[in-house]
Coordinates of C-alpha atoms in Angstrom, one line a residue:
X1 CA -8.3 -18.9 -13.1
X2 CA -5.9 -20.8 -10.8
X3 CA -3.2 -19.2 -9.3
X4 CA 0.1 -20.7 -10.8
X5 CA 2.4 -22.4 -8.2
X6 CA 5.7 -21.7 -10.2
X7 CA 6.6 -18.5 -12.1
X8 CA 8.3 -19.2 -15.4
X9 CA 11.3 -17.1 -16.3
X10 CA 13.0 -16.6 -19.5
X11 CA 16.4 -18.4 -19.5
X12 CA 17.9 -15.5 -21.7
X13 CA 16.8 -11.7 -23.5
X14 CA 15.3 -11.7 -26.8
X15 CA 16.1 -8.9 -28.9
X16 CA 13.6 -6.6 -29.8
X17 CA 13.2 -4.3 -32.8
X18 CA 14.2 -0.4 -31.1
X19 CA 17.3 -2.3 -29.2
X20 CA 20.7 -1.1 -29.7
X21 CA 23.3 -3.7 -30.0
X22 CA 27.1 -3.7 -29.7
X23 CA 29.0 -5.9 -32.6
X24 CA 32.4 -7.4 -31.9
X25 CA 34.4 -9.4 -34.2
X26 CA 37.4 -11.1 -32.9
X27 CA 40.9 -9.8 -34.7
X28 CA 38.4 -7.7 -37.5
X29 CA 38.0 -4.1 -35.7
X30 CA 36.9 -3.1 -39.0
X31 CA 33.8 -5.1 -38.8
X32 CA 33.5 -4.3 -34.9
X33 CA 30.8 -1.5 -34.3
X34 CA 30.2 0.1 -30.5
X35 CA 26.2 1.2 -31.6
X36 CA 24.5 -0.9 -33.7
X37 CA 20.5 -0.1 -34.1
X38 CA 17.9 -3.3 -34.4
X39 CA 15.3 -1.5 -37.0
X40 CA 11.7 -1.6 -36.9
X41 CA 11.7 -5.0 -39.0
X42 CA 14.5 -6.5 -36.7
X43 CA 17.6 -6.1 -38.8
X44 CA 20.8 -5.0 -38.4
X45 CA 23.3 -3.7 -41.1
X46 CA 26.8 -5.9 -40.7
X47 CA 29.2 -5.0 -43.0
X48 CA 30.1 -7.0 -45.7
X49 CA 27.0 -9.5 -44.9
X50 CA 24.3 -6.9 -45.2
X51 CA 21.1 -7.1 -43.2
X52 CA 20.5 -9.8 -40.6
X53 CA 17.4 -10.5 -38.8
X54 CA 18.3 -10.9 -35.4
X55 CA 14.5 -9.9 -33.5
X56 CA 13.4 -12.5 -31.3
X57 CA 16.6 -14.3 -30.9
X58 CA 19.1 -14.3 -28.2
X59 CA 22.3 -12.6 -28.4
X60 CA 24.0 -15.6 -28.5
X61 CA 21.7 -17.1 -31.8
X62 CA 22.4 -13.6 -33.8
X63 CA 26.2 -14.3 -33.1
X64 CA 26.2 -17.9 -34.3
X65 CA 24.5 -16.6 -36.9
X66 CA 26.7 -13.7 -38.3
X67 CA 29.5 -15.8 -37.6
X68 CA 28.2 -18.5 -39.8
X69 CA 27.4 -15.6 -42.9
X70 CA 30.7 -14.3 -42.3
X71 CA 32.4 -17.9 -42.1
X72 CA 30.5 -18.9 -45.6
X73 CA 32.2 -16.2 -47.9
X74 CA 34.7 -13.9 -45.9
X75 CA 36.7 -14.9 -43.3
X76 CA 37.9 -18.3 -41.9
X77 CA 35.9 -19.3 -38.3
X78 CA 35.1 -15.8 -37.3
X79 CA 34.7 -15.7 -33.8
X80 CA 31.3 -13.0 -33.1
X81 CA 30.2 -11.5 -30.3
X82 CA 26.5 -9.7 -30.3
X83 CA 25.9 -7.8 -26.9
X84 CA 22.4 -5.9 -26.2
X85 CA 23.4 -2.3 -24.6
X86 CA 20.4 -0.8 -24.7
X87 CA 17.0 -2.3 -24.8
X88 CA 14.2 0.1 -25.8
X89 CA 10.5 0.0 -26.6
X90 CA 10.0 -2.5 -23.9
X91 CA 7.1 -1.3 -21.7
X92 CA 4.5 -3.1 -19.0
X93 CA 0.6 -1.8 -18.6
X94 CA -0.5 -1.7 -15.1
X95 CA -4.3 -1.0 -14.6
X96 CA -7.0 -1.7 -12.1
X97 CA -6.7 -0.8 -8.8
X98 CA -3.5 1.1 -8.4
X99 CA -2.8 4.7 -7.4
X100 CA -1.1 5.3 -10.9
X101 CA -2.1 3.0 -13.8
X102 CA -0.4 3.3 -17.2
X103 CA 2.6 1.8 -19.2
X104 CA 6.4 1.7 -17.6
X105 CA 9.1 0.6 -19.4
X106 CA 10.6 -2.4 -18.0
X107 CA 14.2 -4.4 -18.1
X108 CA 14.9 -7.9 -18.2
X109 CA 15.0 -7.7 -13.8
X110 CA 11.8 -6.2 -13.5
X111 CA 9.6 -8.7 -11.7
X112 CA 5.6 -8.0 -10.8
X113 CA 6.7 -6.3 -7.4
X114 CA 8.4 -4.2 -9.7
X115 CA 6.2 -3.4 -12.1
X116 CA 3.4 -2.8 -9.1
X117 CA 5.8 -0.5 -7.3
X118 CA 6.5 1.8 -10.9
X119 CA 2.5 1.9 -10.7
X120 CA 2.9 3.8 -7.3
X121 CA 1.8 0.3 -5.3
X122 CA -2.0 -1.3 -4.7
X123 CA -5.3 1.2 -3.8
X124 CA -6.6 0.4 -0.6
X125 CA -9.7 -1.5 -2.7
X126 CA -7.2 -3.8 -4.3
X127 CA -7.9 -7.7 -3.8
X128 CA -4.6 -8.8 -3.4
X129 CA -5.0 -12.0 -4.4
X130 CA -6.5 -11.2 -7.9
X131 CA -3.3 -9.8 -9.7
X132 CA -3.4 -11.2 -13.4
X133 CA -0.7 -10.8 -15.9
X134 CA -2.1 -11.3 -19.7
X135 CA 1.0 -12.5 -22.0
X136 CA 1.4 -13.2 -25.6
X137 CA 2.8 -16.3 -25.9
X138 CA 3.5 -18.4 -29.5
X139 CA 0.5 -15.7 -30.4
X140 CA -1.5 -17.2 -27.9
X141 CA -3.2 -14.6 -25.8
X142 CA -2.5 -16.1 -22.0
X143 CA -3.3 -15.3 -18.5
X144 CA -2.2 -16.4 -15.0
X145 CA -3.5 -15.0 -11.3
X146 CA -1.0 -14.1 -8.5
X147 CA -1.5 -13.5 -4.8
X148 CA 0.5 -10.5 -3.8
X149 CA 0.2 -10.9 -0.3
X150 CA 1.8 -14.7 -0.8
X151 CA 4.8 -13.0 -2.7
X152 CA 5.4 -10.4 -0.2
X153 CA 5.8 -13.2 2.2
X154 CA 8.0 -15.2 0.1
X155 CA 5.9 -18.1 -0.4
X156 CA 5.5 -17.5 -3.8
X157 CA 8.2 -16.7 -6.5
X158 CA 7.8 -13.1 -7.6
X159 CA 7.7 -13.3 -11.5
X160 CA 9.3 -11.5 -13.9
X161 CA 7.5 -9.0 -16.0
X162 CA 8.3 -9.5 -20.4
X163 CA 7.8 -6.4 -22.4
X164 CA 4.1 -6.4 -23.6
X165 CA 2.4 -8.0 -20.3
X166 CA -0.7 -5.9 -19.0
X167 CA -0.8 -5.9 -15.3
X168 CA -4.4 -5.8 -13.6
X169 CA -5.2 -5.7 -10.4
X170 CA -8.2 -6.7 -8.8
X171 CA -11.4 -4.4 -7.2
X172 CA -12.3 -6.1 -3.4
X173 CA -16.1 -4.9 -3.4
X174 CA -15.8 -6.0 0.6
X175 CA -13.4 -3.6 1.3
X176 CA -15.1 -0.6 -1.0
X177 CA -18.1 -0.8 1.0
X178 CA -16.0 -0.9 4.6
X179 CA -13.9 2.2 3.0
X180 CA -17.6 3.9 2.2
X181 CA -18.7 3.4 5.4
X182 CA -15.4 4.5 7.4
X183 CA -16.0 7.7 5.0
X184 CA -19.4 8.4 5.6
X185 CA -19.2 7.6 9.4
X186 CA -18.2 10.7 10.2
X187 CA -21.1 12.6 8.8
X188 CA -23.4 10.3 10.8
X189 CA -22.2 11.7 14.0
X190 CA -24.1 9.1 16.4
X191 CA -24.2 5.8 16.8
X192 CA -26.9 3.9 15.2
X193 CA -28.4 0.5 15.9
X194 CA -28.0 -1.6 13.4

């Protein structure tokens, strides 16, 4: 795969099902709520609307529209506010050739440095610049290959890591057979032609 010369980041968080979400309703404080849970389906109970689905939208989209169910039978331009204050359930799987592959739960600042680093960094056998991140997008499974060395030297962006990507890093067969030999060379003992 070619490596990609610009990261794409999201312009803003999507809310996720598991999220907790603060609900603020300008001159209402009955209708203002601190902890609000997204369920499993993506709703949230708002009094006197009922359930909204507000997964996969930004926080600004659910307020438009809670304002607008509110505006059509309750109150007169109600002025909403929909803040994420916790996110939960959103995790990263790093595998391949790193000292501690599994899944880490991630924010909306976690970038692939990150997400490497929470994987306890690169094996010695890592090819660097074989990093792929596999990504769901419009339910199209994607992929794209990164070059950490080029990152770590600031020539590349450093991407930002969604909930759901699976991080794998690469297996240099050069350097597994220069690390078996370094390891075996001191049961030779003597030097050998070659």
């Amino acid at each position: 795969m070619p490596p990609i010369d610009k990261a794409s980041v999201p312009d803003q968080y999507l809310i996720s099902p598991g999220d907790v979400v603060s609900l603020a309703v300008f001159g209402e404080p009955e209708l203002t709520l601190d902890k609000l849970p997204v369920d499993d389906a993506g709703f949230i109970q708002v009094p006197l609307v009922g359930a909204v689905e507000v997964a996969k939208q930004t926080p600004a989209q659910a307020s438009t529209l809670i304002a607008a169910k509110l505006g059509a039978r309750y109150l007169r331009n109600p002025q909403v506010t929909l803040n994420v204050i916790e996110q939960t359930g959103q995790v990263v799987t790093v595998e391949g050739q790193v000292s501690k592959a599994g899944s880490y739960p991630v924010d909306g600042q976690t970038t692939l440095l990150g997400a490497i680093a929470l994987a306890q960094s690169p094996t010695r056998i890592a090819k660097l610049n074989e990093v792929i991140i596999f990504r769901t997008i419009n339910n199209q499974r994607m992929a794209a290959r990164f070059d950490l060395g080029r990152i770590r030297a600031g020539r590349d962006p450093d991407p930002q890591i969604l909930g759901g990507d699976v991080v794998v890093v690469g297996f240099s067969q050069a350097k597994s057979i220069y690390r078996d030999v370094l390891t075996a060379a001191p049961l030779f003992n003597v030097f050998t032609r070659f």
